Amino acid sequence: MKKSLFILFFILVYSNFSFGQMQNNTLNIGVIENINSIELGENRTLNIYLPEGYDSNAKEEYPVIYLLDGSMNEDFIHIVGVVQFLTMIEKMPKSIVVGIANVDRRRDFTFPTTIEKDKKDYPTTGSSAKFMNFIEKEVQPFIQKNYKITTSKTIIGQSLGGLFATEVLLKKPTLFNHYIIISPSLWWNNESLLAEAPKLLEQPINTKTKVYIAVGTEGKQMENDAKKLAEVLTTNKKLKTTFEPLPKEDHLTILHNSVYKALENLNAK
């Protein structure tokens, strides 16, 4: 693992193989797009990694990976590194990464809660429906219009982002066909989403969808909830669900290793 991390670090810092080239003392790894969101009533930033050889005038199209917590100072840089590395060793196809930068992740990634203490401690929470509409009606159409993409769409979410990715899977499953759900905060609102899951899964899912769920050593509730989610998802034949406990990881360390394993798993032939 340490050797793999060193290799990734070397590539990120020293290579211009697919991260762009030095121009005016600037290392370019992608582009920044801004969306004036009607759904959210604010401007939002998308950090976009384009793979080596990307040409807007060429016929080649690319899968898209949508990354929650996709700010430059959050998960965008190191997840792009994982994607670039797996592409280089031919474990996955060249892909576009769309990092959705945060404004208020508690607001965007959570649905309304009935827990009074959470309402008091986190007063901005509860707007995941709006954020879901933002992705469906604004982000995905923007990417489709402006970039050369296939129909393959992956979402990556950890913690509250994992809660949101789970909510999308259960309520609007066709928004993505690959779900990477890491350490989902299914404890939110007394595990109400987990309780509703069997009923929500009764809606038809028209396309084959792959789901990868991982959890580390993160406390009995989070570990048990992730396992329960995987178990209930296996009841739907349209979902190919992989559950992978990673006991050597904790809440702070799990994302990098789990995304590496998830992308290998979802792209396995």
CSV table of C-alpha atoms in Angstrom, one decimal:
chain,number,residue,atom,x,y,z
A,1,MET,CA,0.0,0.0,0.0
A,2,LYS,CA,2.8,2.4,0.9
A,3,LYS,CA,4.5,1.7,-2.4
A,4,SER,CA,1.3,2.4,-4.3
A,5,LEU,CA,0.8,5.7,-2.5
A,6,PHE,CA,4.4,6.7,-3.3
A,7,ILE,CA,3.8,5.9,-7.0
A,8,LEU,CA,0.6,8.0,-7.0
A,9,PHE,CA,2.4,10.9,-5.3
A,10,PHE,CA,5.2,10.7,-7.8
A,11,ILE,CA,2.8,10.8,-10.7
A,12,LEU,CA,0.8,13.7,-9.3
A,13,VAL,CA,3.8,15.9,-8.5
A,14,TYR,CA,6.3,15.1,-11.2
A,15,SER,CA,4.5,13.7,-14.3
A,16,ASN,CA,3.0,15.7,-17.1
A,17,PHE,CA,1.9,12.4,-18.8
A,18,SER,CA,-1.8,13.2,-18.6
A,19,PHE,CA,-2.1,15.9,-16.0
A,20,GLY,CA,-1.2,18.6,-18.5
A,21,GLN,CA,2.0,20.5,-18.8
A,22,MET,CA,3.9,23.4,-17.2
A,23,GLN,CA,2.8,26.6,-18.8
A,24,ASN,CA,3.8,29.9,-17.1
A,25,ASN,CA,4.8,28.0,-14.0
A,26,THR,CA,1.3,26.5,-13.6
A,27,LEU,CA,0.5,22.8,-13.5
A,28,ASN,CA,-2.7,22.3,-15.3
A,29,ILE,CA,-4.8,19.2,-14.5
A,30,GLY,CA,-8.2,20.2,-15.8
A,31,VAL,CA,-10.7,23.0,-16.1
A,32,ILE,CA,-13.0,24.9,-13.8
A,33,GLU,CA,-16.6,25.5,-14.8
A,34,ASN,CA,-19.1,27.6,-13.0
A,35,ILE,CA,-22.9,27.0,-13.1
A,36,ASN,CA,-25.5,29.6,-12.1
A,37,SER,CA,-27.9,27.2,-10.5
A,38,ILE,CA,-31.6,27.9,-10.6
A,39,GLU,CA,-32.3,24.9,-8.6
A,40,LEU,CA,-30.1,26.0,-5.7
A,41,GLY,CA,-30.2,29.7,-6.2
A,42,GLU,CA,-26.5,30.2,-6.2
A,43,ASN,CA,-23.3,29.8,-8.3
A,44,ARG,CA,-21.6,26.4,-8.1
A,45,THR,CA,-18.2,25.3,-9.2
A,46,LEU,CA,-17.3,22.1,-11.1
A,47,ASN,CA,-13.7,21.0,-11.1
A,48,ILE,CA,-13.2,18.8,-14.2
A,49,TYR,CA,-10.3,16.5,-15.1
A,50,LEU,CA,-10.0,15.6,-18.7
A,51,PRO,CA,-7.9,12.5,-19.6
A,52,GLU,CA,-4.8,12.5,-21.8
A,53,GLY,CA,-5.7,12.9,-25.4
A,54,TYR,CA,-9.1,14.4,-24.8
A,55,ASP,CA,-10.2,16.3,-27.9
A,56,SER,CA,-13.5,18.0,-28.1
A,57,ASN,CA,-13.4,17.7,-31.9
A,58,ALA,CA,-12.7,14.0,-31.9
A,59,LYS,CA,-15.3,11.2,-32.0
A,60,GLU,CA,-14.0,9.4,-28.9
A,61,GLU,CA,-16.3,9.6,-25.9
A,62,TYR,CA,-15.5,9.0,-22.2
A,63,PRO,CA,-17.3,7.7,-19.1
A,64,VAL,CA,-17.9,10.3,-16.4
A,65,ILE,CA,-17.2,10.0,-12.7
A,66,TYR,CA,-19.1,12.5,-10.5
A,67,LEU,CA,-17.3,13.2,-7.3
A,68,LEU,CA,-19.1,14.6,-4.2
A,69,ASP,CA,-16.8,16.7,-1.9
A,70,GLY,CA,-15.1,17.6,-5.2
A,71,SER,CA,-13.5,20.9,-4.1
A,72,MET,CA,-9.8,21.4,-4.9
A,73,ASN,CA,-9.0,21.3,-1.1
A,74,GLU,CA,-11.1,18.2,-0.5
A,75,ASP,CA,-11.1,15.0,-2.6
A,76,PHE,CA,-10.7,16.1,-6.2
A,77,ILE,CA,-6.9,16.0,-6.6
A,78,HIS,CA,-6.3,12.6,-5.0
A,79,ILE,CA,-9.3,10.9,-6.6
A,80,VAL,CA,-8.1,12.2,-10.0
A,81,GLY,CA,-4.8,10.6,-9.1
A,82,VAL,CA,-6.4,7.2,-8.5
A,83,VAL,CA,-8.3,7.5,-11.8
A,84,GLN,CA,-5.2,8.5,-13.7
A,85,PHE,CA,-3.1,5.7,-12.2
A,86,LEU,CA,-5.7,3.0,-12.9
A,87,THR,CA,-6.1,4.3,-16.4
A,88,MET,CA,-2.3,4.1,-16.9
A,89,ILE,CA,-2.1,0.5,-15.8
A,90,GLU,CA,-5.2,-0.3,-17.9
A,91,LYS,CA,-7.5,-1.3,-15.1
A,92,MET,CA,-10.2,1.1,-16.2
A,93,PRO,CA,-11.0,3.2,-19.3
A,94,LYS,CA,-9.9,6.8,-19.7
A,95,SER,CA,-12.6,8.9,-17.9
A,96,ILE,CA,-13.7,12.4,-17.1
A,97,VAL,CA,-13.9,13.3,-13.4
A,98,VAL,CA,-16.4,16.0,-12.4
A,99,GLY,CA,-15.7,17.3,-8.9
A,100,ILE,CA,-18.7,19.1,-7.5
A,101,ALA,CA,-17.3,21.7,-5.1
A,102,ASN,CA,-19.0,22.2,-1.8
A,103,VAL,CA,-20.8,25.2,-0.5
A,104,ASP,CA,-22.6,23.6,2.5
A,105,ARG,CA,-22.3,19.8,2.4
A,106,ARG,CA,-24.6,19.3,5.4
A,107,ARG,CA,-27.4,21.2,3.6
A,108,ASP,CA,-26.9,19.5,0.3
A,109,PHE,CA,-26.3,15.9,1.4
A,110,THR,CA,-29.0,15.4,4.0
A,111,PHE,CA,-32.8,15.1,3.8
A,112,PRO,CA,-35.0,16.7,6.6
A,113,THR,CA,-34.6,15.2,10.0
A,114,THR,CA,-37.1,14.8,12.8
A,115,ILE,CA,-34.4,14.9,15.4
A,116,GLU,CA,-34.7,18.2,17.3
A,117,LYS,CA,-31.1,18.2,18.5
A,118,ASP,CA,-29.8,17.8,14.9
A,119,LYS,CA,-32.1,20.6,13.8
A,120,LYS,CA,-30.6,22.8,16.4
A,121,ASP,CA,-27.0,21.8,16.0
A,122,TYR,CA,-27.1,21.8,12.1
A,123,PRO,CA,-29.8,24.3,11.1
A,124,THR,CA,-29.0,24.4,7.4
A,125,THR,CA,-29.6,20.6,6.8
A,126,GLY,CA,-32.3,19.0,4.8
A,127,SER,CA,-32.0,20.1,1.2
A,128,SER,CA,-30.8,16.9,-0.5
A,129,ALA,CA,-33.9,17.0,-2.8
A,130,LYS,CA,-32.8,20.3,-4.3
A,131,PHE,CA,-29.2,19.1,-4.7
A,132,MET,CA,-30.5,16.0,-6.4
A,133,ASN,CA,-32.4,18.2,-8.9
A,134,PHE,CA,-29.3,20.3,-9.4
A,135,ILE,CA,-27.3,17.2,-10.5
A,136,GLU,CA,-30.1,15.8,-12.6
A,137,LYS,CA,-31.4,19.0,-14.3
A,138,GLU,CA,-28.2,21.2,-14.4
A,139,VAL,CA,-24.9,19.4,-13.8
A,140,GLN,CA,-25.5,16.3,-16.0
A,141,PRO,CA,-27.1,18.2,-18.9
A,142,PHE,CA,-24.2,20.7,-18.7
A,143,ILE,CA,-21.6,18.0,-18.9
A,144,GLN,CA,-23.5,16.2,-21.7
A,145,LYS,CA,-23.7,19.4,-23.7
A,146,ASN,CA,-20.1,20.5,-23.3
A,147,TYR,CA,-18.0,17.3,-23.2
A,148,LYS,CA,-17.6,14.1,-25.2
A,149,ILE,CA,-19.2,11.5,-22.9
A,150,THR,CA,-20.7,8.0,-23.0
A,151,THR,CA,-23.8,6.9,-21.1
A,152,SER,CA,-21.6,5.6,-18.2
A,153,LYS,CA,-22.1,7.7,-15.1
A,154,THR,CA,-20.5,7.0,-11.7
A,155,ILE,CA,-21.1,8.8,-8.4
A,156,ILE,CA,-18.6,8.7,-5.5
A,157,GLY,CA,-19.7,9.7,-2.0
A,158,GLN,CA,-18.3,9.2,1.5
A,159,SER,CA,-19.9,9.8,4.9
A,160,LEU,CA,-22.7,12.3,4.4
A,161,GLY,CA,-21.8,12.1,0.7
A,162,GLY,CA,-22.4,8.3,1.0
A,163,LEU,CA,-25.8,9.0,2.6
A,164,PHE,CA,-26.6,11.2,-0.4
A,165,ALA,CA,-25.4,8.7,-2.9
A,166,THR,CA,-27.6,6.1,-1.2
A,167,GLU,CA,-30.6,8.4,-1.3
A,168,VAL,CA,-30.1,8.9,-5.1
A,169,LEU,CA,-29.7,5.1,-5.6
A,170,LEU,CA,-33.0,4.5,-3.8
A,171,LYS,CA,-35.1,7.4,-5.1
A,172,LYS,CA,-33.6,8.2,-8.5
A,173,PRO,CA,-31.5,5.1,-9.4
A,174,THR,CA,-31.2,5.9,-13.1
A,175,LEU,CA,-29.2,9.1,-12.5
A,176,PHE,CA,-26.2,6.9,-12.4
A,177,ASN,CA,-25.3,3.3,-13.3
A,178,HIS,CA,-22.3,3.0,-11.0
A,179,TYR,CA,-22.5,3.9,-7.3
A,180,ILE,CA,-19.5,4.0,-5.0
A,181,ILE,CA,-20.8,4.4,-1.5
A,182,ILE,CA,-18.2,4.7,1.2
A,183,SER,CA,-18.9,4.8,5.0
A,184,PRO,CA,-22.5,6.1,4.4
A,185,SER,CA,-23.9,8.1,7.3
A,186,LEU,CA,-27.1,6.1,7.4
A,187,TRP,CA,-27.6,6.9,11.1
A,188,TRP,CA,-29.1,10.2,9.9
A,189,ASN,CA,-32.7,10.7,11.2
A,190,ASN,CA,-32.7,7.5,13.2
A,191,GLU,CA,-31.7,5.4,10.1
A,192,SER,CA,-35.0,6.3,8.3
A,193,LEU,CA,-33.5,5.9,4.8
A,194,LEU,CA,-32.3,2.4,5.6
A,195,ALA,CA,-35.8,1.6,7.0
A,196,GLU,CA,-37.5,2.9,3.8
A,197,ALA,CA,-35.0,1.1,1.5
A,198,PRO,CA,-37.1,-2.1,1.0
A,199,LYS,CA,-40.1,-0.1,-0.1
A,200,LEU,CA,-38.1,2.2,-2.3
A,201,LEU,CA,-36.5,-0.7,-4.0
A,202,GLU,CA,-39.9,-1.8,-5.3
A,203,GLN,CA,-39.8,0.8,-8.0
A,204,PRO,CA,-38.5,-0.6,-11.3
A,205,ILE,CA,-34.9,-0.1,-12.3
A,206,ASN,CA,-34.6,-0.5,-16.0
A,207,THR,CA,-30.9,-0.8,-16.4
A,208,LYS,CA,-28.2,-2.9,-14.8
A,209,THR,CA,-26.6,-0.9,-12.0
A,210,LYS,CA,-23.4,-1.7,-10.1
A,211,VAL,CA,-23.0,-0.7,-6.5
A,212,TYR,CA,-19.9,-0.9,-4.4
A,213,ILE,CA,-20.1,-0.3,-0.7
A,214,ALA,CA,-17.2,-0.1,1.7
A,215,VAL,CA,-16.8,0.6,5.4
A,216,GLY,CA,-13.8,0.5,7.7
A,217,THR,CA,-13.5,0.2,11.5
A,218,GLU,CA,-15.8,3.1,12.2
A,219,GLY,CA,-18.0,2.0,15.0
A,220,LYS,CA,-20.7,-0.6,15.3
A,221,GLN,CA,-23.6,1.5,14.0
A,222,MET,CA,-21.8,2.7,10.8
A,223,GLU,CA,-20.4,-0.8,10.1
A,224,ASN,CA,-23.8,-2.5,10.7
A,225,ASP,CA,-25.7,0.0,8.7
A,226,ALA,CA,-23.4,-0.4,5.7
A,227,LYS,CA,-23.8,-4.2,5.9
A,228,LYS,CA,-27.6,-3.9,6.2
A,229,LEU,CA,-27.7,-1.6,3.1
A,230,ALA,CA,-25.7,-4.1,1.1
A,231,GLU,CA,-28.0,-6.9,2.2
A,232,VAL,CA,-31.2,-5.1,1.3
A,233,LEU,CA,-29.8,-4.0,-2.1
A,234,THR,CA,-29.1,-7.7,-3.1
A,235,THR,CA,-32.9,-8.2,-3.1
A,236,ASN,CA,-33.1,-6.2,-6.3
A,237,LYS,CA,-32.0,-8.3,-9.3
A,238,LYS,CA,-31.1,-5.2,-11.3
A,239,LEU,CA,-28.5,-4.2,-8.8
A,240,LYS,CA,-25.1,-5.9,-8.7
A,241,THR,CA,-23.9,-5.1,-5.2
A,242,THR,CA,-20.4,-5.6,-3.8
A,243,PHE,CA,-19.9,-5.1,-0.1
A,244,GLU,CA,-16.3,-4.8,1.1
A,245,PRO,CA,-15.4,-4.3,4.8
A,246,LEU,CA,-11.9,-2.7,5.1
A,247,PRO,CA,-11.0,-3.3,8.8
A,248,LYS,CA,-7.6,-1.7,8.5
A,249,GLU,CA,-9.1,1.6,7.5
A,250,ASP,CA,-10.9,4.2,9.6
A,251,HIS,CA,-13.2,7.1,8.7
A,252,LEU,CA,-10.2,9.3,7.9
A,253,THR,CA,-8.2,6.8,5.8
A,254,ILE,CA,-10.8,4.7,3.9
A,255,LEU,CA,-11.7,6.9,0.9
A,256,HIS,CA,-8.5,6.6,-1.1
A,257,ASN,CA,-8.1,2.8,-0.8
A,258,SER,CA,-11.8,2.1,-1.2
A,259,VAL,CA,-12.1,4.1,-4.4
A,260,TYR,CA,-9.1,2.3,-5.8
A,261,LYS,CA,-10.8,-1.0,-5.1
A,262,ALA,CA,-14.2,0.2,-6.2
A,263,LEU,CA,-13.0,1.4,-9.6
A,264,GLU,CA,-11.1,-1.9,-10.2
A,265,ASN,CA,-14.2,-3.8,-9.2
A,266,LEU,CA,-16.7,-1.8,-11.3
A,267,ASN,CA,-14.5,-2.0,-14.4
A,268,ALA,CA,-13.6,-5.6,-14.1
A,269,LYS,CA,-14.2,-7.6,-17.3
